[in-house]
Amino acid sequence: MILAIDVGGTKMAAGLVSDDGTVAGSRRVATPQGAGAEELWKTLLALVEPFGPADAVGIGCGGPMLWPSGEVSPLNMPGWRGFPLRARLEAMYGEARIHNDAVCVAAAEHWRGAGQGSANMLGMVVSTGVGGGLVLGNRLIDGGTGNAGHIGHVVVEPDGPPCGCGGRGCLEAVARGPALVEWALAQGWKPGAAAPSRDAVPYEEDRAVTGRTLADDARAGDEVALAAFRRAGRALGLAITAATHLCDLDVVTIGGGLSQAGSLLFDPLHETLREHARMEFARRVKVVPAALGQDAGLVGAAALILAADRYA
Amino acid sequence: MILAIDVGGTKMAAGLVSDDGTVAGSRRVATPQGAGAEELWKTLLALVEPFGPADAVGIGCGGPMLWPSGEVSPLNMPGWRGFPLRARLEAMYGEARIHNDAVCVAAAEHWRGAGQGSANMLGMVVSTGVGGGLVLGNRLIDGGTGNAGHIGHVVVEPDGPPCGCGGRGCLEAVARGPALVEWALAQGWKPGAAAPSRDAVPYEEDRAVTGRTLADDARAGDEVALAAFRRAGRALGLAITAATHLCDLDVVTIGGGLSQAGSLLFDPLHETLREHARMEFARRVKVVPAALGQDAGLVGAAALILAADRYA
């Protein structure tokens, strides 16, 4: 039984994971916004304290980070810049391994999820960002600095919108949830007009407009909302085309909030793949929804320790 | 001392390679055009016969092929379709390993060329086609069917020109030598007008127009020829951006005939990389000319045997 930790800008999660990848118990807490380095650390300590001692700890954390040393500077957690997260947890638990949170999700899907049994897999997370991790020849691929798997920055529209990375036309700039919403609003989308929310409360200006609102409207037939998902699905298809030609993949798993949009996103994705991935080896790639839910990050962080032959 | 063989649609080469990767002697022969399966085989037999017996043979061959079994169907050699090249050579030499010719070039550049000392490398060949091979974590990456490294089919212009693979807008459709020439001619390029050939013979209609003619004209200031190289360099930059975000590369080596154009191709390539590969880990990738010449294919084929821990 080891401890797994999953740290992001919105929430922190921790749990005990058994040798077969089962999460035996987990806790979550909102990441304090605007907090300094030590306040963030205390929040994490309070989260893990009830689990007591553990043999080792596996950590998933938002990037970037220095890797494998694990000084983290998560984009969405300004309080941690070069914070020695791995070293502090190693001092407490004796052994600690860390990787990018999206890489952990990919490891989890390969170990215990929709990528089980495949030797060559890309695991993607499509949410407020677009990230991923690569498993090739049954081994997690780190790359030179632990940053392999950044499919969110494959360029899908060379003259497309600016990206948070400083580039332009990246997959993430087109297909992250907020980008879909922003694009649809700019095209004249009126949120909730086509599909009042599930509990029949009409859309109000002060309500958060999310990819879910957009998906509801798309399902209700809103043309702009549908076009937003087509654009994102096409972008995903182009990036997966790049990945499978480069890496000769067996499977791509797609998780994260926006992937809940289902066929709204997957249909244009598959159509684009059929159009651009034509050689026999490229046609065989299977693109499937991720199988693990919100525990994926914990399972993957645990895999860094429990299945180190493949993931560490 | 083992035998290395490099089979392509234009020429076949063979040579003896010593343990340190030195080609001790090599021979070349034109690939007979329009030849049937057994005529092609006899040509190869005559090429290797003078070398006598060898302990093993490493083979590079144009794709596609079934791998690792090595039934080859090279696009540019219609006489071989499902030809059991590896099995026939194994029967003669006892041990035979095979890989795609561009993958062999990548292995060669990593083993003895411009990628030496890097753990994460993409080796590219830009010529009549655009191919490549990946080395990650100091290991040659095969992918599920031996086809990893097909960077030529990363999409760089989603609505771009049709590609030989059946897709559209692939790097190869934009940046292969003949595509540059075709694009320039369509834009009104008059071959040789700006730069009469090196031996001062004016361009004649019946003379083969090649990427070299185009490069000569570009160096002489022909605007269309310059634009053709800018377009190809930009396409290469976009595909390398995809590769380095996905694989966190240390080095990209670029060889092949068109790479001889030097800064005509490398300047727009680097400019595009600077524009699109912005995160620290992506900015660190070094894109350099390949170091091995026409023997690269033989050296890489030999590496499949002589450095099997990394390349087989």
Short mmCIF file of C-alpha atoms in Angstrom, two decimals, chain A residues 66 120 122 134 136-137 141-151 153-159 165-170 234 238-239 241-250 275-281 284, chain B residues 66 120 122 134 136-137 141-151 153-159 165-170 234 238-239 241-250 275-281 284:
data_model
loop_
_atom_site.label_atom_id
_atom_site.label_comp_id
_atom_site.label_asym_id
_atom_site.label_seq_id
_atom_site.Cartn_x
_atom_site.Cartn_y
_atom_site.Cartn_z
CA LEU A 66 12.44 20.08 -13.21
CA ASN A 120 2.23 1.75 -27.82
CA LEU A 122 -0.85 7.98 -26.19
CA LEU A 134 3.39 8.42 -24.25
CA LEU A 136 6.09 3.11 -26.41
CA GLY A 137 7.35 -0.46 -26.39
CA ILE A 141 8.58 7.75 -22.49
CA ASP A 142 10.18 10.61 -20.57
CA GLY A 143 12.08 12.47 -23.26
CA GLY A 144 15.16 14.49 -22.45
CA THR A 145 13.67 16.49 -19.57
CA GLY A 146 10.58 14.49 -18.58
CA ASN A 147 8.37 16.51 -20.93
CA ALA A 148 7.46 13.94 -23.58
CA GLY A 149 3.72 13.74 -24.27
CA HIS A 150 3.00 17.45 -24.73
CA ILE A 151 0.56 16.81 -27.59
CA HIS A 153 1.43 21.95 -28.46
CA VAL A 154 1.34 20.18 -31.79
CA VAL A 155 0.46 22.96 -34.25
CA VAL A 156 -2.91 22.30 -35.89
CA GLU A 157 -3.58 25.77 -37.36
CA PRO A 158 -0.26 27.36 -38.35
CA ASP A 159 -1.84 30.83 -38.35
CA CYS A 165 2.84 28.61 -24.34
CA GLY A 166 3.75 31.69 -26.36
CA GLY A 167 3.20 29.95 -29.68
CA ARG A 168 0.28 30.02 -32.05
CA GLY A 169 -2.24 27.54 -33.43
CA CYS A 170 -1.41 24.80 -30.92
CA ARG A 234 -10.80 18.21 -36.13
CA LEU A 238 -4.86 16.37 -36.78
CA ALA A 239 -2.69 16.13 -33.67
CA THR A 241 -2.50 11.97 -36.99
CA ALA A 242 0.88 13.52 -36.20
CA ALA A 243 1.37 11.34 -33.13
CA THR A 244 0.50 8.06 -34.80
CA HIS A 245 2.67 8.69 -37.85
CA LEU A 246 5.56 9.55 -35.55
CA CYS A 247 5.07 6.79 -32.99
CA ASP A 248 3.08 4.04 -34.77
CA LEU A 249 0.53 3.87 -31.95
CA ASP A 250 -1.88 1.08 -31.10
CA GLU A 275 -9.04 11.74 -43.99
CA HIS A 276 -5.41 12.20 -42.95
CA ALA A 277 -4.15 8.89 -41.50
CA ARG A 278 -4.28 6.73 -44.58
CA MET A 279 -1.39 4.30 -44.54
CA GLU A 280 -2.22 0.88 -43.17
CA PHE A 281 -0.18 1.28 -40.01
CA ARG A 284 -5.09 0.85 -37.30
CA LEU B 66 5.89 -6.28 -42.65
CA ASN B 120 16.48 11.50 -27.65
CA LEU B 122 14.80 12.32 -34.55
CA LEU B 134 13.15 8.03 -33.63
CA LEU B 136 14.16 7.84 -27.37
CA GLY B 137 15.84 7.00 -24.09
CA ILE B 141 11.63 3.25 -31.32
CA ASP B 142 9.80 0.73 -33.50
CA GLY B 143 6.16 1.43 -32.70
CA GLY B 144 3.53 -1.26 -33.03
CA THR B 145 4.44 -2.38 -36.56
CA GLY B 146 7.97 -1.04 -37.06
CA ASN B 147 6.65 2.19 -38.63
CA ALA B 148 7.55 4.77 -36.00
CA GLY B 149 9.39 7.79 -37.40
CA HIS B 150 7.08 8.59 -40.31
CA ILE B 151 7.41 12.34 -39.78
CA HIS B 153 3.04 12.39 -42.76
CA VAL B 154 2.61 14.93 -40.00
CA VAL B 155 -0.01 17.33 -41.40
CA VAL B 156 1.46 20.82 -41.86
CA GLU B 157 -1.24 22.33 -44.11
CA PRO B 158 -4.62 20.83 -43.18
CA ASP B 159 -6.10 21.85 -46.54
CA CYS B 165 -0.14 8.35 -48.83
CA GLY B 166 -3.73 9.22 -49.74
CA GLY B 167 -3.91 12.04 -47.24
CA ARG B 168 -3.54 15.79 -47.67
CA GLY B 169 -1.20 18.50 -46.50
CA CYS B 170 1.45 16.10 -45.18
CA ARG B 234 8.40 26.32 -42.66
CA LEU B 238 6.06 22.80 -38.02
CA ALA B 239 6.60 19.04 -38.16
CA THR B 241 7.62 21.40 -33.50
CA ALA B 242 5.12 18.54 -33.31
CA ALA B 243 7.86 15.96 -32.82
CA THR B 244 9.71 17.78 -30.10
CA HIS B 245 6.56 18.58 -28.09
CA LEU B 246 5.55 14.94 -28.30
CA CYS B 247 8.96 13.39 -27.66
CA ASP B 248 11.01 16.05 -25.82
CA LEU B 249 13.92 15.67 -28.23
CA ASP B 250 17.54 16.67 -27.75
CA GLU B 275 7.84 30.98 -33.46
CA HIS B 276 6.07 27.75 -32.45
CA ALA B 277 8.33 25.85 -30.03
CA ARG B 278 8.31 28.24 -27.10
CA MET B 279 8.37 26.27 -23.89
CA GLU B 280 11.80 25.84 -22.37
CA PHE B 281 12.01 22.12 -23.07
CA ARG B 284 16.35 23.43 -26.39
#
